[in-house]
Amino acid sequence: MKTTESVNSAKPTVDIIIPTFNNNQIFGNCIKSLTRFTSEPFRLIIVNNGEDLTVQGYANTVLIKNSKNLGWIGGINSGIKWCLENSSSPFICFLNDDVQVLEHDFGWLTKMIYAFQLDKKVGAVGPSSNAIMGYQSISHIGLPPALEATRLSGMCMLVKREVIEKI
């Protein structure tokens, strides 16, 4: 595993781990949407399981290059390892490389962090989406802004650092 880092001065509240495999175009759209529509200070932990990925020009970014394709969960685990050894951000977010945050979603990360303040027992939260099943689907009209769920989709999941440390 090889890492490179580009850092700015803002202390990140969230480390966002994004595993990818030589997926420059889709990955690039994900990063552009994150930087445009996220108000919380964050650090990108990009885990590339392939050889060809461009991350130049993105501030506060760590690039982890694995020597072989470890798959999604292997990429997440590489990112978690880096976070636990090198960061003190109170939250870690797992994000698919094809997720795009839209303009009307501005503040998405702030809203997810707020869920932890509402109930100290909450260990992980996830957003609703048009491309997901179950209670996280936006097709469930009339649901409250937050509800307890037995499972969350890994396409986007925010977890307290202390929960990951316990696991």
mmCIF file of C-alpha atoms in Angstrom:
data_model
loop_
_atom_site.group_PDB
_atom_site.id
_atom_site.type_symbol
_atom_site.label_atom_id
_atom_site.label_comp_id
_atom_site.label_asym_id
_atom_site.label_seq_id
_atom_site.Cartn_x
_atom_site.Cartn_y
_atom_site.Cartn_z
ATOM 1 C CA MET A 1 0.000 0.000 0.000
ATOM 2 C CA LYS A 2 1.402 3.382 -1.047
ATOM 3 C CA THR A 3 -0.046 6.734 0.089
ATOM 4 C CA THR A 4 0.285 10.291 -1.156
ATOM 5 C CA GLU A 5 -1.240 13.292 0.567
ATOM 6 C CA SER A 6 -2.338 16.833 -0.255
ATOM 7 C CA VAL A 7 -3.573 18.787 2.766
ATOM 8 C CA ASN A 8 -5.107 22.197 3.407
ATOM 9 C CA SER A 9 -5.335 23.984 6.758
ATOM 10 C CA ALA A 10 -8.951 23.171 7.760
ATOM 11 C CA LYS A 11 -9.146 20.373 10.315
ATOM 12 C CA PRO A 12 -11.546 17.819 8.849
ATOM 13 C CA THR A 13 -14.657 16.816 10.757
ATOM 14 C CA VAL A 14 -15.107 13.796 8.505
ATOM 15 C CA ASP A 15 -12.776 11.445 6.679
ATOM 16 C CA ILE A 16 -14.575 10.266 3.523
ATOM 17 C CA ILE A 17 -13.277 6.919 2.273
ATOM 18 C CA ILE A 18 -13.967 6.258 -1.406
ATOM 19 C CA PRO A 19 -12.747 2.971 -2.891
ATOM 20 C CA THR A 20 -12.430 2.952 -6.676
ATOM 21 C CA PHE A 21 -10.900 0.974 -9.518
ATOM 22 C CA ASN A 22 -9.499 3.106 -12.359
ATOM 23 C CA ASN A 23 -12.819 4.922 -12.618
ATOM 24 C CA ASN A 24 -11.664 8.464 -13.470
ATOM 25 C CA GLN A 25 -14.793 9.860 -15.130
ATOM 26 C CA ILE A 26 -17.441 8.664 -12.670
ATOM 27 C CA PHE A 27 -15.100 9.163 -9.707
ATOM 28 C CA GLY A 28 -14.300 12.690 -10.903
ATOM 29 C CA ASN A 29 -18.003 13.597 -10.975
ATOM 30 C CA CYS A 30 -18.361 12.279 -7.424
ATOM 31 C CA ILE A 31 -15.472 14.406 -6.135
ATOM 32 C CA LYS A 32 -16.637 17.537 -7.943
ATOM 33 C CA SER A 33 -20.114 17.198 -6.435
ATOM 34 C CA LEU A 34 -18.661 16.625 -2.947
ATOM 35 C CA THR A 35 -16.435 19.688 -3.077
ATOM 36 C CA ARG A 36 -19.244 21.821 -4.466
ATOM 37 C CA PHE A 37 -22.119 20.815 -2.176
ATOM 38 C CA THR A 38 -20.499 19.885 1.152
ATOM 39 C CA SER A 39 -20.172 22.533 3.850
ATOM 40 C CA GLU A 40 -18.453 20.452 6.552
ATOM 41 C CA PRO A 41 -14.645 20.317 6.464
ATOM 42 C CA PHE A 42 -13.672 16.872 5.164
ATOM 43 C CA ARG A 43 -10.678 14.883 4.011
ATOM 44 C CA LEU A 44 -10.915 12.527 1.049
ATOM 45 C CA ILE A 45 -9.315 9.128 1.518
ATOM 46 C CA ILE A 46 -9.223 7.765 -2.009
ATOM 47 C CA VAL A 47 -8.385 4.069 -2.186
ATOM 48 C CA ASN A 48 -7.492 3.005 -5.710
ATOM 49 C CA ASN A 49 -7.411 -0.730 -6.242
ATOM 50 C CA GLY A 50 -6.072 -0.237 -9.781
ATOM 51 C CA GLU A 51 -3.279 1.612 -11.522
ATOM 52 C CA ASP A 52 -4.708 4.664 -13.284
ATOM 53 C CA LEU A 53 -6.412 7.362 -11.234
ATOM 54 C CA THR A 54 -6.141 11.150 -11.321
ATOM 55 C CA VAL A 55 -6.627 13.052 -8.051
ATOM 56 C CA GLN A 56 -4.543 16.141 -8.774
ATOM 57 C CA GLY A 57 -6.168 19.426 -7.858
ATOM 58 C CA TYR A 58 -8.222 18.137 -4.943
ATOM 59 C CA ALA A 59 -7.242 19.682 -1.602
ATOM 60 C CA ASN A 60 -7.134 17.706 1.625
ATOM 61 C CA THR A 61 -6.814 14.379 -0.144
ATOM 62 C CA VAL A 62 -4.997 11.153 0.659
ATOM 63 C CA LEU A 63 -4.488 8.655 -2.155
ATOM 64 C CA ILE A 64 -3.905 5.048 -1.147
ATOM 65 C CA LYS A 65 -2.744 2.823 -4.002
ATOM 66 C CA ASN A 66 -3.101 -0.874 -3.334
ATOM 67 C CA SER A 67 -0.828 -3.242 -5.249
ATOM 68 C CA LYS A 68 -3.814 -5.365 -6.292
ATOM 69 C CA ASN A 69 -7.592 -5.112 -6.486
ATOM 70 C CA LEU A 70 -8.889 -5.706 -2.956
ATOM 71 C CA GLY A 71 -12.535 -5.053 -3.892
ATOM 72 C CA TRP A 72 -14.865 -2.603 -2.209
ATOM 73 C CA ILE A 73 -14.559 -3.916 1.346
ATOM 74 C CA GLY A 74 -10.780 -4.299 1.005
ATOM 75 C CA GLY A 75 -10.617 -0.675 -0.134
ATOM 76 C CA ILE A 76 -12.784 0.426 2.803
ATOM 77 C CA ASN A 77 -10.542 -1.515 5.201
ATOM 78 C CA SER A 78 -7.413 0.138 3.731
ATOM 79 C CA GLY A 79 -9.045 3.535 4.262
ATOM 80 C CA ILE A 80 -10.109 2.695 7.831
ATOM 81 C CA LYS A 81 -6.577 1.559 8.651
ATOM 82 C CA TRP A 82 -5.178 4.865 7.366
ATOM 83 C CA CYS A 83 -7.768 6.878 9.327
ATOM 84 C CA LEU A 84 -7.128 5.072 12.605
ATOM 85 C CA GLU A 85 -3.353 5.493 12.256
ATOM 86 C CA ASN A 86 -3.186 9.060 10.880
ATOM 87 C CA SER A 87 -6.350 11.002 11.691
ATOM 88 C CA SER A 88 -8.433 12.106 14.627
ATOM 89 C CA SER A 89 -11.594 13.080 12.724
ATOM 90 C CA PRO A 90 -14.637 12.158 14.847
ATOM 91 C CA PHE A 91 -16.533 10.691 11.868
ATOM 92 C CA ILE A 92 -15.675 8.348 9.016
ATOM 93 C CA CYS A 93 -17.861 8.151 5.919
ATOM 94 C CA PHE A 94 -17.907 5.254 3.447
ATOM 95 C CA LEU A 95 -18.929 6.407 -0.019
ATOM 96 C CA ASN A 96 -19.290 4.706 -3.403
ATOM 97 C CA ASP A 97 -17.334 6.326 -6.230
ATOM 98 C CA ASP A 98 -20.496 6.798 -8.308
ATOM 99 C CA VAL A 99 -22.405 8.848 -5.707
ATOM 100 C CA GLN A 100 -23.188 12.396 -6.754
ATOM 101 C CA VAL A 101 -24.360 15.051 -4.330
ATOM 102 C CA LEU A 102 -26.845 17.375 -6.013
ATOM 103 C CA GLU A 103 -27.396 21.080 -5.400
ATOM 104 C CA HIS A 104 -30.592 20.512 -3.412
ATOM 105 C CA ASP A 105 -28.582 18.161 -1.144
ATOM 106 C CA PHE A 106 -26.259 20.958 0.057
ATOM 107 C CA GLY A 107 -25.644 20.361 3.758
ATOM 108 C CA TRP A 108 -26.104 16.589 3.410
ATOM 109 C CA LEU A 109 -23.163 15.821 5.684
ATOM 110 C CA THR A 110 -24.206 18.391 8.292
ATOM 111 C CA LYS A 111 -27.663 16.788 8.438
ATOM 112 C CA MET A 112 -26.169 13.321 8.921
ATOM 113 C CA ILE A 113 -23.874 14.574 11.716
ATOM 114 C CA TYR A 114 -26.892 16.180 13.391
ATOM 115 C CA ALA A 115 -28.505 12.738 13.740
ATOM 116 C CA PHE A 116 -25.733 11.811 16.191
ATOM 117 C CA GLN A 117 -26.556 14.865 18.310
ATOM 118 C CA LEU A 118 -30.227 13.895 18.488
ATOM 119 C CA ASP A 119 -29.467 10.513 20.036
ATOM 120 C CA LYS A 120 -26.099 9.662 21.610
ATOM 121 C CA LYS A 121 -26.763 5.923 21.083
ATOM 122 C CA VAL A 122 -26.684 6.303 17.280
ATOM 123 C CA GLY A 123 -23.536 4.731 15.831
ATOM 124 C CA ALA A 124 -24.096 5.052 12.072
ATOM 125 C CA VAL A 125 -26.383 7.012 9.749
ATOM 126 C CA GLY A 126 -27.142 7.023 6.036
ATOM 127 C CA PRO A 127 -29.052 9.300 3.649
ATOM 128 C CA SER A 128 -32.101 8.545 1.560
ATOM 129 C CA SER A 129 -31.664 8.063 -2.169
ATOM 130 C CA ASN A 130 -33.601 7.435 -5.360
ATOM 131 C CA ALA A 131 -31.403 4.406 -6.095
ATOM 132 C CA ILE A 132 -31.874 2.357 -2.938
ATOM 133 C CA MET A 133 -34.421 -0.018 -1.449
ATOM 134 C CA GLY A 134 -36.062 -0.093 1.964
ATOM 135 C CA TYR A 135 -36.591 2.841 4.272
ATOM 136 C CA GLN A 136 -33.646 4.737 2.786
ATOM 137 C CA SER A 137 -35.558 5.087 -0.484
ATOM 138 C CA ILE A 138 -37.008 8.537 -1.178
ATOM 139 C CA SER A 139 -40.131 6.746 -2.417
ATOM 140 C CA HIS A 140 -41.216 6.326 1.225
ATOM 141 C CA ILE A 141 -43.173 9.572 1.354
ATOM 142 C CA GLY A 142 -44.344 10.674 4.767
ATOM 143 C CA LEU A 143 -41.529 9.129 6.782
ATOM 144 C CA PRO A 144 -39.983 11.308 9.503
ATOM 145 C CA PRO A 145 -36.654 13.032 8.756
ATOM 146 C CA ALA A 146 -34.884 10.352 10.808
ATOM 147 C CA LEU A 147 -35.836 6.857 11.856
ATOM 148 C CA GLU A 148 -34.210 3.816 13.392
ATOM 149 C CA ALA A 149 -33.205 1.147 10.891
ATOM 150 C CA THR A 150 -31.770 -2.339 11.241
ATOM 151 C CA ARG A 151 -29.497 -1.884 8.211
ATOM 152 C CA LEU A 152 -27.946 0.871 6.099
ATOM 153 C CA SER A 153 -26.712 0.862 2.543
ATOM 154 C CA GLY A 154 -22.967 1.074 2.087
ATOM 155 C CA MET A 155 -23.345 3.501 -0.819
ATOM 156 C CA CYS A 156 -23.053 6.241 1.804
ATOM 157 C CA MET A 157 -22.710 5.608 5.508
ATOM 158 C CA LEU A 158 -21.424 7.925 8.225
ATOM 159 C CA VAL A 159 -20.024 6.211 11.310
ATOM 160 C CA LYS A 160 -18.716 7.553 14.606
ATOM 161 C CA ARG A 161 -14.975 6.999 14.835
ATOM 162 C CA GLU A 162 -15.409 5.582 18.352
ATOM 163 C CA VAL A 163 -17.702 2.856 16.970
ATOM 164 C CA ILE A 164 -15.088 1.826 14.404
ATOM 165 C CA GLU A 165 -12.405 1.821 17.102
ATOM 166 C CA LYS A 166 -14.556 -0.519 19.241
ATOM 167 C CA ILE A 167 -15.156 -2.868 16.315
#
